[in-house]
Amino acid sequence: MSRLVARAENWERIYEAFNNINFAAFDYNTIKQSLLDYIKLYFPENFNDFIESSEFIAIIESFAYIAELIAYRLDVDAHENFISAAQRKESILRLAKLVSYSADRPLPARGLVKITSVSTTENVIDAIGNNLSNRSVRWNDASNPQWKDQFVLIINRVLEQTFGSVKSSDRFQLDNVLFELYTLNINPLASSSVSYTALVNGQNIPMEIVPIEYDTKDGIIERRPYNNSNFSILFGQDGLGDTSDTTGFFCYTKQGSLQRFRKTFDGITPNQTYEIPQSNVNETDVWVNNVDPVTGATLDLPSLLPYRRDTTAGISGEWVQVDLAYAQNVIFNTNPKRNKYEIETRDGNRVRIIFGDGEFADVPSGTFDFWVRSSLDQDIIVPQSSVVNVPAKFSYVDTFGRTQTFSFTFSLINSLQNNSAAETLEHIRVTAPAVYYSQDRMVNGQDYNSFMLQDSSIIKLRSINRTFAGDSKYINWHDPSTTYENVKMFTDDGAIYFQEKVETVTTPAVASLNELITTYIEPLLSSTDIFMYVSSYGVSITDFRRTFNQDEKTQLVSGLTPPPTPSNIQLYYNLATNSWFVVQASDNVATALASYGWPTNFIGNPLISIIQQQNDNIYQVNRLAKRLICQSSTTSFWNTNNASRVIEYNTLNSDFDQIVVLQANPNHDRSGILQRNWNFNVLGIETIETGPYIGLPDVTRVSIIPMDENGDGVPDHLDINESNNHYGLADIIKPKMLVNLTNVADIPTQGVLVTLPIYYVIGQQDVHVENTNGAPAILGTHWYEDTASPTGVSNVIWLTHSSFANSLVKVTVNDYVYFARLDPADAWQLAPNTPDSMSSYLIELATRLGLWKRELGRSDLNIGWFHRSPRYYLIDPAASNIVDTVLIQKGYFLALKRWLEDPLATQPQSPTSLDLRLAYNYLIENKMISDTIVLHPGKIKLLFGSKAIAPLQAVFKVVRSSDTSMTDNQIKTTIVTTVRNFFDITVWEFGETFYFTELATAIHAALPIEISTVVLIPVSDQNHFGDLFQVQAREDELFYPDITVDDVELVSDINAIVLRMAQQVPCPTQQPNVFTQLMGEYAFNHTQDVSTSSWTIVHELGYYPIVRVYNEFNQEIQPSSVIHMSVLQTVITFATPTRGIARLV
């Protein structure tokens, strides 16, 4: 034996053999060749017959064939042991279970429905003697002042305890809503749920309202079903009043059908199983009850083993599921409760219930009820409109022992978007390792960004740490990001001004013109944009209707009926009759409205216009928007509540963010300070419309509106021309002076020189003069601007006495806010309100470079910004870390895609923070005790199409190749598909930047020889070519394209017209610097010594200058005409031969 061992191959021989083996050979050809090479090398004398027809070669080929099969099988088996490479479902589920990950079955749509009306057959008498029997009482019924007392009286008839008397254990808070749990005293229900249906995508799907229970870990959940059980509801209050969606009585609803299966066990056999004969059992709704076989009541028996007892409170007949975390199962687990089971998911989303062996879990004995809910295995969204005033009823016994009926209706408070189909293999493959890494808890950043993804209804997630451990607890709690803390900031460079723009909305396909009017046109009458516009024309808001009357609706329907071509109409507002008139865009307005007092009685511009698309059911609705804007160059309004009312935590009053114009400002005529602080509510943050940050919120600008201080529901003191009390805006904007001209003898011939409190631009109607009786004075007859000013900017005027004898004259000067930029593609920046800026603005009027503009308003104001956080009460100040978790639900995203691609689909609603808390509270409980998580809905930032915001709308201009055989439609369709694939949500993250060059590369890769080039051209006139080559997203935004074939245009070539390049005018060195030019300086002076009726001036300015002409006595005169022959030559003509000086600015 020892000799045999000694004669074994030594390690050098083994090493040499392995060194010559080709381990890379695994397929038939390489194995065969490797064998031949090996034999040729080591057995050259023994085997030398390598003819393909020889028996030796046949043996080698057979071996190679078998070796290839073995290699393939080994390779497949090896791959099936790695979750990233496994292909078989059984392998992926096995590997996921190995890391304690349980794949989700379908998740049901679930949420709260609000009880909208109640009634009873019982005789119920209210406080004023009305019998409420069989009378429906609606929640928040404006036509019934007694609605609330009557509502509570009726609902008290079915409550086990009187409304408002719940125990402290039945009162809890979720998000910003305080809930109370009430049990109904009704006749027992067979299955504890009430069924109804909802219409979703043309399909009636089963829904149920279910009794509610509050769990400290999972939040609001469905109470365990019992035989012959009662029902429970919630009362919620968010402090925002009875009109709020989250104030009132609520039921809990789920999608699916609850079913019961019964089975008897012997109590002896260990490890028993029961496979429930029902497919598509959802993930959340499986219950096991040990019941009495006769009565069906859930048993509460003593422990089967007296020396072992449950350490968890509850009824012994209520069996619980084992938590599969940390590799636990029904055989070995840490749950002290012995009545437990394990769920195993089978094909078809069936479930198998696995019981214990009597060691860590009791063996089941007796009769068991298995309650399961079957839900759709589809990604659907239950729209809010599908569950509206759905009826339901319970029977109950009154105090006299008579059976009565309690009827009620309920409606969804928001769309249900938290359902999900069964978890896909790809989702398991990606999520299981990440969840295993987190060890079933959230500690670090990776945990917070991956753990919650185990819920398959979450398609995208990002967590942001707002504050960090280390904040001192010996000082007041402080959130440095100002997201969860009230903010008070002051600045001395505030500007308040009016801004006019056109807002455009493209409707989806509407079923009827009445739907178009009711849904898209009539609501515009209630918008602040229209309100600000009509109020600037002196319309009293009490006279302005927020609805159309029948005659106006008839005009709209008639005007929108295509005759047969698509119809475009405009809506004009009559100031005299406070009514709307519809005019076809192709008609002459003066002729159409002549009999109604045009133009005197009308606002000159159409406030609303409707353009019908080629598809008759789609319309473009434009409205003139007038907004009051507050802007600051040094203060960033990062956080605004976006017009959502919030509860001020000290006074519990509902409030907005506020901009306060401080009293420490010069008043309108600069004669003193303001009367007091003037408060404005913040409506929302504006959007950057040009420049590299296009589409992002402009944190330096917010739209505001005066507060309603007298409680009449209307913003106060909007009239800037009010000259009696000078309240509100009239105290801030527009100097209004009274000049006494009662003594005509003291007025010199040339008039009275009046010094104004501010400078104005000559010739731009910046000054208005009128008698105190309101009669306007004529410029050039009754008063004069300072025509001697060499720069066109002055602060004096002349008043004559031709029509002002023995009277007071009112002089009003417009205040303006000036803006400048260095390039037409840049965003506008506040410029100082100085004569220099006014001079530069005059140059802009002549050159049209797009570098200067102004808006009616006032700058250099001392203002304060008061931000009241709507999330103050979501935060536990004792926690060290505040984590904002932004997520997008699969249901919402799929509904958004459907809305973008289907003109008949409706726009989905973004889920609220409360919706997210209800859906994912069970995951939040895995956070650290020192952390606070706040859930937020993520935002989809649309690009390109008509449903994107105006600055981000664009058209793809494509030059097709001469070598392509594809049709135009094929090219367009391919581009649309490529763009949508490029923005696949799985490969984009929140806050990423979009670069058009990357998209263009993808398009060229899809159409390598079919197109020559592709460019992106903005639609808005405010934007230029190149503005959308880089678009940034905020930290809670994801890009997605709104694109159809209509957004792709094929052109013959790329030129300046196609690119809509901004016109650039050369600016030579002689042009005055628009920021530093001093008054009195001129770009060019021309002296005409010889009298002539035509002056030809040759200069080198390179732009069209402003021309002022002075005669030989240095008096400014008006020529007959000034004609710019080019940017280098100007011709001035006169009625008679003239000599003097021409000054060019």
mmCIF file of C-alpha atoms in Angstrom, residues 45-313:
data_model
loop_
_atom_site.group_PDB
_atom_site.id
_atom_site.type_symbol
_atom_site.label_atom_id
_atom_site.label_comp_id
_atom_site.label_asym_id
_atom_site.label_seq_id
_atom_site.Cartn_x
_atom_site.Cartn_y
_atom_site.Cartn_z
ATOM 1 C CA GLU A 45 3.069 7.609 -31.317
ATOM 2 C CA ASN A 46 -0.043 5.808 -30.127
ATOM 3 C CA PHE A 47 -2.675 7.779 -32.043
ATOM 4 C CA ASN A 48 -1.946 9.169 -35.438
ATOM 5 C CA ASP A 49 -5.104 8.423 -37.416
ATOM 6 C CA PHE A 50 -6.936 11.740 -37.486
ATOM 7 C CA ILE A 51 -9.058 11.137 -40.570
ATOM 8 C CA GLU A 52 -12.595 12.346 -39.979
ATOM 9 C CA SER A 53 -14.089 9.001 -41.019
ATOM 10 C CA SER A 54 -11.992 6.982 -38.562
ATOM 11 C CA GLU A 55 -13.480 5.238 -35.532
ATOM 12 C CA PHE A 56 -11.149 7.168 -33.229
ATOM 13 C CA ILE A 57 -12.536 10.506 -34.397
ATOM 14 C CA ALA A 58 -16.101 9.211 -33.965
ATOM 15 C CA ILE A 59 -15.333 8.365 -30.318
ATOM 16 C CA ILE A 60 -13.852 11.824 -29.729
ATOM 17 C CA GLU A 61 -16.871 13.496 -31.355
ATOM 18 C CA SER A 62 -19.272 11.481 -29.188
ATOM 19 C CA PHE A 63 -17.342 12.506 -26.100
ATOM 20 C CA ALA A 64 -17.365 16.151 -27.212
ATOM 21 C CA TYR A 65 -21.120 16.016 -27.722
ATOM 22 C CA ILE A 66 -21.743 14.574 -24.248
ATOM 23 C CA ALA A 67 -19.263 17.041 -22.716
ATOM 24 C CA GLU A 68 -21.099 19.964 -24.326
ATOM 25 C CA LEU A 69 -24.418 18.778 -22.857
ATOM 26 C CA ILE A 70 -22.865 18.382 -19.415
ATOM 27 C CA ALA A 71 -21.187 21.796 -19.651
ATOM 28 C CA TYR A 72 -24.479 23.406 -20.637
ATOM 29 C CA ARG A 73 -26.356 21.768 -17.789
ATOM 30 C CA LEU A 74 -23.672 22.698 -15.279
ATOM 31 C CA ASP A 75 -23.680 26.236 -16.584
ATOM 32 C CA VAL A 76 -27.462 26.505 -16.277
ATOM 33 C CA ASP A 77 -27.428 25.013 -12.799
ATOM 34 C CA ALA A 78 -24.671 27.364 -11.729
ATOM 35 C CA HIS A 79 -26.607 30.371 -13.006
ATOM 36 C CA GLU A 80 -29.702 29.241 -11.140
ATOM 37 C CA ASN A 81 -27.776 29.606 -7.870
ATOM 38 C CA PHE A 82 -27.242 33.343 -8.337
ATOM 39 C CA ILE A 83 -30.264 35.646 -8.140
ATOM 40 C CA SER A 84 -28.823 38.069 -10.681
ATOM 41 C CA ALA A 85 -28.446 35.279 -13.298
ATOM 42 C CA ALA A 86 -31.291 32.877 -12.437
ATOM 43 C CA GLN A 87 -34.048 32.534 -15.027
ATOM 44 C CA ARG A 88 -36.490 30.066 -13.508
ATOM 45 C CA LYS A 89 -39.169 31.513 -11.248
ATOM 46 C CA GLU A 90 -38.685 28.749 -8.682
ATOM 47 C CA SER A 91 -34.971 29.535 -8.438
ATOM 48 C CA ILE A 92 -35.523 33.258 -7.972
ATOM 49 C CA LEU A 93 -38.176 32.704 -5.298
ATOM 50 C CA ARG A 94 -35.934 30.149 -3.547
ATOM 51 C CA LEU A 95 -32.955 32.508 -3.523
ATOM 52 C CA ALA A 96 -35.149 35.385 -2.336
ATOM 53 C CA LYS A 97 -36.463 33.249 0.510
ATOM 54 C CA LEU A 98 -32.871 32.366 1.357
ATOM 55 C CA VAL A 99 -32.310 36.050 2.243
ATOM 56 C CA SER A 100 -35.657 36.280 4.092
ATOM 57 C CA TYR A 101 -37.414 38.093 1.260
ATOM 58 C CA SER A 102 -41.030 37.256 0.540
ATOM 59 C CA ALA A 103 -42.306 38.128 -2.924
ATOM 60 C CA ASP A 104 -45.490 40.188 -2.915
ATOM 61 C CA ARG A 105 -48.748 38.934 -4.300
ATOM 62 C CA PRO A 106 -51.118 41.580 -5.737
ATOM 63 C CA LEU A 107 -51.502 44.650 -3.560
ATOM 64 C CA PRO A 108 -55.083 45.975 -3.439
ATOM 65 C CA ALA A 109 -56.079 49.585 -4.009
ATOM 66 C CA ARG A 110 -57.033 50.940 -0.605
ATOM 67 C CA GLY A 111 -57.850 54.235 1.021
ATOM 68 C CA LEU A 112 -60.456 56.370 2.738
ATOM 69 C CA VAL A 113 -63.905 57.254 1.478
ATOM 70 C CA LYS A 114 -65.826 60.147 3.007
ATOM 71 C CA ILE A 115 -69.437 59.802 4.118
ATOM 72 C CA THR A 116 -71.214 62.530 2.141
ATOM 73 C CA SER A 117 -74.804 62.094 3.309
ATOM 74 C CA VAL A 118 -76.771 60.216 5.962
ATOM 75 C CA SER A 119 -80.429 59.380 6.599
ATOM 76 C CA THR A 120 -82.478 57.162 8.886
ATOM 77 C CA THR A 121 -85.980 55.766 9.046
ATOM 78 C CA GLU A 122 -86.142 56.571 12.759
ATOM 79 C CA ASN A 123 -87.935 59.684 13.989
ATOM 80 C CA VAL A 124 -85.162 62.121 14.900
ATOM 81 C CA ILE A 125 -86.050 65.692 15.927
ATOM 82 C CA ASP A 126 -83.453 68.435 15.489
ATOM 83 C CA ALA A 127 -82.956 71.564 17.605
ATOM 84 C CA ILE A 128 -85.639 73.584 15.769
ATOM 85 C CA GLY A 129 -88.235 70.828 15.729
ATOM 86 C CA ASN A 130 -87.699 69.303 12.283
ATOM 87 C CA ASN A 131 -88.305 65.559 11.917
ATOM 88 C CA LEU A 132 -85.299 64.101 10.093
ATOM 89 C CA SER A 133 -86.887 60.743 9.374
ATOM 90 C CA ASN A 134 -86.184 59.629 5.785
ATOM 91 C CA ARG A 135 -84.501 62.953 5.104
ATOM 92 C CA SER A 136 -81.044 62.964 3.533
ATOM 93 C CA VAL A 137 -78.620 65.339 5.223
ATOM 94 C CA ARG A 138 -75.501 66.213 3.234
ATOM 95 C CA TRP A 139 -72.124 67.016 4.732
ATOM 96 C CA ASN A 140 -71.272 70.720 4.377
ATOM 97 C CA ASP A 141 -74.580 71.564 2.688
ATOM 98 C CA ALA A 142 -74.440 75.320 2.034
ATOM 99 C CA SER A 143 -78.209 75.445 1.550
ATOM 100 C CA ASN A 144 -78.897 73.972 5.007
ATOM 101 C CA PRO A 145 -77.576 76.059 7.929
ATOM 102 C CA GLN A 146 -78.473 73.234 10.361
ATOM 103 C CA TRP A 147 -76.660 70.514 8.418
ATOM 104 C CA LYS A 148 -73.941 69.760 10.965
ATOM 105 C CA ASP A 149 -76.232 69.324 13.969
ATOM 106 C CA GLN A 150 -78.592 67.196 11.891
ATOM 107 C CA PHE A 151 -75.726 65.090 10.501
ATOM 108 C CA VAL A 152 -74.415 64.321 13.997
ATOM 109 C CA LEU A 153 -77.928 63.638 15.344
ATOM 110 C CA ILE A 154 -78.524 60.992 12.686
ATOM 111 C CA ILE A 155 -75.132 59.343 12.918
ATOM 112 C CA ASN A 156 -75.372 59.218 16.720
ATOM 113 C CA ARG A 157 -78.239 56.756 16.280
ATOM 114 C CA VAL A 158 -75.824 54.064 15.097
ATOM 115 C CA LEU A 159 -72.741 54.859 17.219
ATOM 116 C CA GLU A 160 -72.014 52.715 20.272
ATOM 117 C CA GLN A 161 -70.827 55.829 22.081
ATOM 118 C CA THR A 162 -71.940 59.428 21.598
ATOM 119 C CA PHE A 163 -69.974 61.421 19.054
ATOM 120 C CA GLY A 164 -67.004 63.131 20.712
ATOM 121 C CA SER A 165 -66.741 60.732 23.671
ATOM 122 C CA VAL A 166 -64.145 58.230 22.440
ATOM 123 C CA LYS A 167 -61.473 56.807 24.697
ATOM 124 C CA SER A 168 -57.957 58.178 24.418
ATOM 125 C CA SER A 169 -56.839 54.841 22.964
ATOM 126 C CA ASP A 170 -59.268 55.387 20.084
ATOM 127 C CA ARG A 171 -57.854 58.806 19.220
ATOM 128 C CA PHE A 172 -54.690 59.056 17.100
ATOM 129 C CA GLN A 173 -52.977 61.335 14.606
ATOM 130 C CA LEU A 174 -51.701 60.495 11.149
ATOM 131 C CA ASP A 175 -49.947 63.127 9.124
ATOM 132 C CA ASN A 176 -51.767 66.364 10.027
ATOM 133 C CA VAL A 177 -55.165 64.746 10.656
ATOM 134 C CA LEU A 178 -56.543 63.849 14.087
ATOM 135 C CA PHE A 179 -58.725 60.738 13.902
ATOM 136 C CA GLU A 180 -61.288 59.208 16.259
ATOM 137 C CA LEU A 181 -62.420 55.579 15.959
ATOM 138 C CA TYR A 182 -66.119 54.806 16.404
ATOM 139 C CA THR A 183 -67.828 51.413 16.464
ATOM 140 C CA LEU A 184 -71.355 51.145 15.035
ATOM 141 C CA ASN A 185 -74.161 49.587 17.065
ATOM 142 C CA ILE A 186 -75.866 47.803 14.178
ATOM 143 C CA ASN A 187 -77.268 44.378 13.443
ATOM 144 C CA PRO A 188 -74.415 41.893 12.898
ATOM 145 C CA LEU A 189 -72.958 41.584 9.417
ATOM 146 C CA ALA A 190 -72.282 38.180 7.911
ATOM 147 C CA SER A 191 -68.843 39.086 6.550
ATOM 148 C CA SER A 192 -68.140 42.500 8.158
ATOM 149 C CA SER A 193 -67.751 44.197 4.756
ATOM 150 C CA VAL A 194 -70.108 45.937 2.321
ATOM 151 C CA SER A 195 -69.613 45.331 -1.407
ATOM 152 C CA TYR A 196 -70.012 47.770 -4.297
ATOM 153 C CA THR A 197 -68.475 48.254 -7.736
ATOM 154 C CA ALA A 198 -66.431 51.004 -9.373
ATOM 155 C CA LEU A 199 -66.100 51.700 -13.089
ATOM 156 C CA VAL A 200 -62.415 51.675 -14.051
ATOM 157 C CA ASN A 201 -61.365 51.806 -17.706
ATOM 158 C CA GLY A 202 -64.770 50.576 -18.792
ATOM 159 C CA GLN A 203 -64.678 47.622 -16.386
ATOM 160 C CA ASN A 204 -66.753 47.226 -13.212
ATOM 161 C CA ILE A 205 -64.321 46.088 -10.551
ATOM 162 C CA PRO A 206 -65.349 44.752 -7.127
ATOM 163 C CA MET A 207 -64.801 47.068 -4.168
ATOM 164 C CA GLU A 208 -65.659 46.830 -0.475
ATOM 165 C CA ILE A 209 -65.904 49.138 2.499
ATOM 166 C CA VAL A 210 -64.515 47.410 5.567
ATOM 167 C CA PRO A 211 -64.373 48.017 9.328
ATOM 168 C CA ILE A 212 -61.386 50.029 10.523
ATOM 169 C CA GLU A 213 -58.755 49.367 13.134
ATOM 170 C CA TYR A 214 -55.740 51.418 14.163
ATOM 171 C CA ASP A 215 -52.415 49.695 14.615
ATOM 172 C CA THR A 216 -49.431 51.561 16.027
ATOM 173 C CA LYS A 217 -47.173 49.878 13.489
ATOM 174 C CA ASP A 218 -49.291 49.682 10.353
ATOM 175 C CA GLY A 219 -51.547 52.712 10.921
ATOM 176 C CA ILE A 220 -55.130 52.561 9.608
ATOM 177 C CA ILE A 221 -55.885 48.998 8.568
ATOM 178 C CA GLU A 222 -58.829 46.700 8.058
ATOM 179 C CA ARG A 223 -60.054 45.058 11.239
ATOM 180 C CA ARG A 224 -59.846 41.269 11.306
ATOM 181 C CA PRO A 225 -63.078 39.813 9.890
ATOM 182 C CA TYR A 226 -65.388 37.755 12.093
ATOM 183 C CA ASN A 227 -68.652 35.970 11.623
ATOM 184 C CA ASN A 228 -71.621 38.135 12.627
ATOM 185 C CA SER A 229 -69.514 41.199 13.423
ATOM 186 C CA ASN A 230 -70.186 44.914 13.652
ATOM 187 C CA PHE A 231 -68.712 47.825 11.703
ATOM 188 C CA SER A 232 -66.432 50.762 12.561
ATOM 189 C CA ILE A 233 -65.774 54.164 11.031
ATOM 190 C CA LEU A 234 -63.476 57.151 11.586
ATOM 191 C CA PHE A 235 -64.007 60.814 12.237
ATOM 192 C CA GLY A 236 -61.124 62.949 10.988
ATOM 193 C CA GLN A 237 -60.320 66.612 11.460
ATOM 194 C CA ASP A 238 -57.399 68.511 9.948
ATOM 195 C CA GLY A 239 -58.317 71.969 11.242
ATOM 196 C CA LEU A 240 -59.011 73.371 7.793
ATOM 197 C CA GLY A 241 -62.770 73.496 8.169
ATOM 198 C CA ASP A 242 -65.671 71.362 7.074
ATOM 199 C CA THR A 243 -64.925 71.944 3.375
ATOM 200 C CA SER A 244 -61.636 70.048 3.675
ATOM 201 C CA ASP A 245 -61.486 66.580 2.141
ATOM 202 C CA THR A 246 -59.930 65.218 5.334
ATOM 203 C CA THR A 247 -62.513 66.578 7.756
ATOM 204 C CA GLY A 248 -65.617 64.439 8.320
ATOM 205 C CA PHE A 249 -66.641 60.805 8.780
ATOM 206 C CA PHE A 250 -64.753 58.131 6.860
ATOM 207 C CA CYS A 251 -64.877 54.475 5.927
ATOM 208 C CA TYR A 252 -61.980 52.340 4.718
ATOM 209 C CA THR A 253 -62.266 50.839 1.243
ATOM 210 C CA LYS A 254 -60.370 48.094 -0.560
ATOM 211 C CA GLN A 255 -60.437 46.615 -4.019
ATOM 212 C CA GLY A 256 -61.405 42.969 -4.132
ATOM 213 C CA SER A 257 -63.848 40.443 -2.717
ATOM 214 C CA LEU A 258 -63.604 38.972 0.774
ATOM 215 C CA GLN A 259 -64.262 35.226 0.959
ATOM 216 C CA ARG A 260 -64.311 32.624 3.735
ATOM 217 C CA PHE A 261 -63.106 29.009 3.623
ATOM 218 C CA ARG A 262 -63.572 26.559 6.505
ATOM 219 C CA LYS A 263 -61.523 23.476 7.439
ATOM 220 C CA THR A 264 -61.244 21.189 10.475
ATOM 221 C CA PHE A 265 -57.929 19.935 11.913
ATOM 222 C CA ASP A 266 -57.314 16.986 14.270
ATOM 223 C CA GLY A 267 -54.980 18.771 16.685
ATOM 224 C CA ILE A 268 -52.462 15.888 16.568
ATOM 225 C CA THR A 269 -50.721 15.847 13.206
ATOM 226 C CA PRO A 270 -47.744 18.237 13.077
ATOM 227 C CA ASN A 271 -46.788 20.463 10.131
ATOM 228 C CA GLN A 272 -50.244 20.438 8.594
ATOM 229 C CA THR A 273 -50.978 22.602 5.558
ATOM 230 C CA TYR A 274 -54.045 23.947 3.855
ATOM 231 C CA GLU A 275 -54.030 25.307 0.306
ATOM 232 C CA ILE A 276 -56.785 27.871 -0.134
ATOM 233 C CA PRO A 277 -58.742 27.203 -3.356
ATOM 234 C CA GLN A 278 -58.757 30.806 -4.514
ATOM 235 C CA SER A 279 -56.504 32.549 -7.043
ATOM 236 C CA ASN A 280 -55.144 36.105 -6.861
ATOM 237 C CA VAL A 281 -55.177 36.259 -3.077
ATOM 238 C CA ASN A 282 -53.723 39.659 -2.268
ATOM 239 C CA GLU A 283 -50.714 40.328 -0.067
ATOM 240 C CA THR A 284 -52.396 42.086 2.835
ATOM 241 C CA ASP A 285 -55.661 40.273 3.477
ATOM 242 C CA VAL A 286 -55.244 36.763 4.880
ATOM 243 C CA TRP A 287 -56.658 35.937 8.328
ATOM 244 C CA VAL A 288 -57.004 32.643 10.203
ATOM 245 C CA ASN A 289 -59.553 32.275 13.033
ATOM 246 C CA ASN A 290 -60.205 29.269 15.258
ATOM 247 C CA VAL A 291 -64.011 29.266 15.559
ATOM 248 C CA ASP A 292 -66.893 27.444 17.154
ATOM 249 C CA PRO A 293 -68.284 25.112 14.446
ATOM 250 C CA VAL A 294 -71.884 25.850 15.465
ATOM 251 C CA THR A 295 -72.027 29.562 16.242
ATOM 252 C CA GLY A 296 -69.052 30.668 14.167
ATOM 253 C CA ALA A 297 -67.744 32.777 17.065
ATOM 254 C CA THR A 298 -63.984 33.116 17.391
ATOM 255 C CA LEU A 299 -62.756 30.989 20.309
ATOM 256 C CA ASP A 300 -60.765 32.255 23.262
ATOM 257 C CA LEU A 301 -59.396 29.080 24.862
ATOM 258 C CA PRO A 302 -56.641 28.530 27.427
ATOM 259 C CA SER A 303 -53.242 27.465 26.174
ATOM 260 C CA LEU A 304 -52.920 23.850 25.131
ATOM 261 C CA LEU A 305 -49.785 23.539 27.293
ATOM 262 C CA PRO A 306 -50.419 25.020 30.774
ATOM 263 C CA TYR A 307 -46.750 25.687 31.485
ATOM 264 C CA ARG A 308 -46.548 27.799 28.312
ATOM 265 C CA ARG A 309 -48.652 30.901 27.920
ATOM 266 C CA ASP A 310 -49.018 33.658 25.357
ATOM 267 C CA THR A 311 -47.109 36.807 26.136
ATOM 268 C CA THR A 312 -48.982 38.773 23.498
ATOM 269 C CA ALA A 313 -52.429 40.161 24.271
#
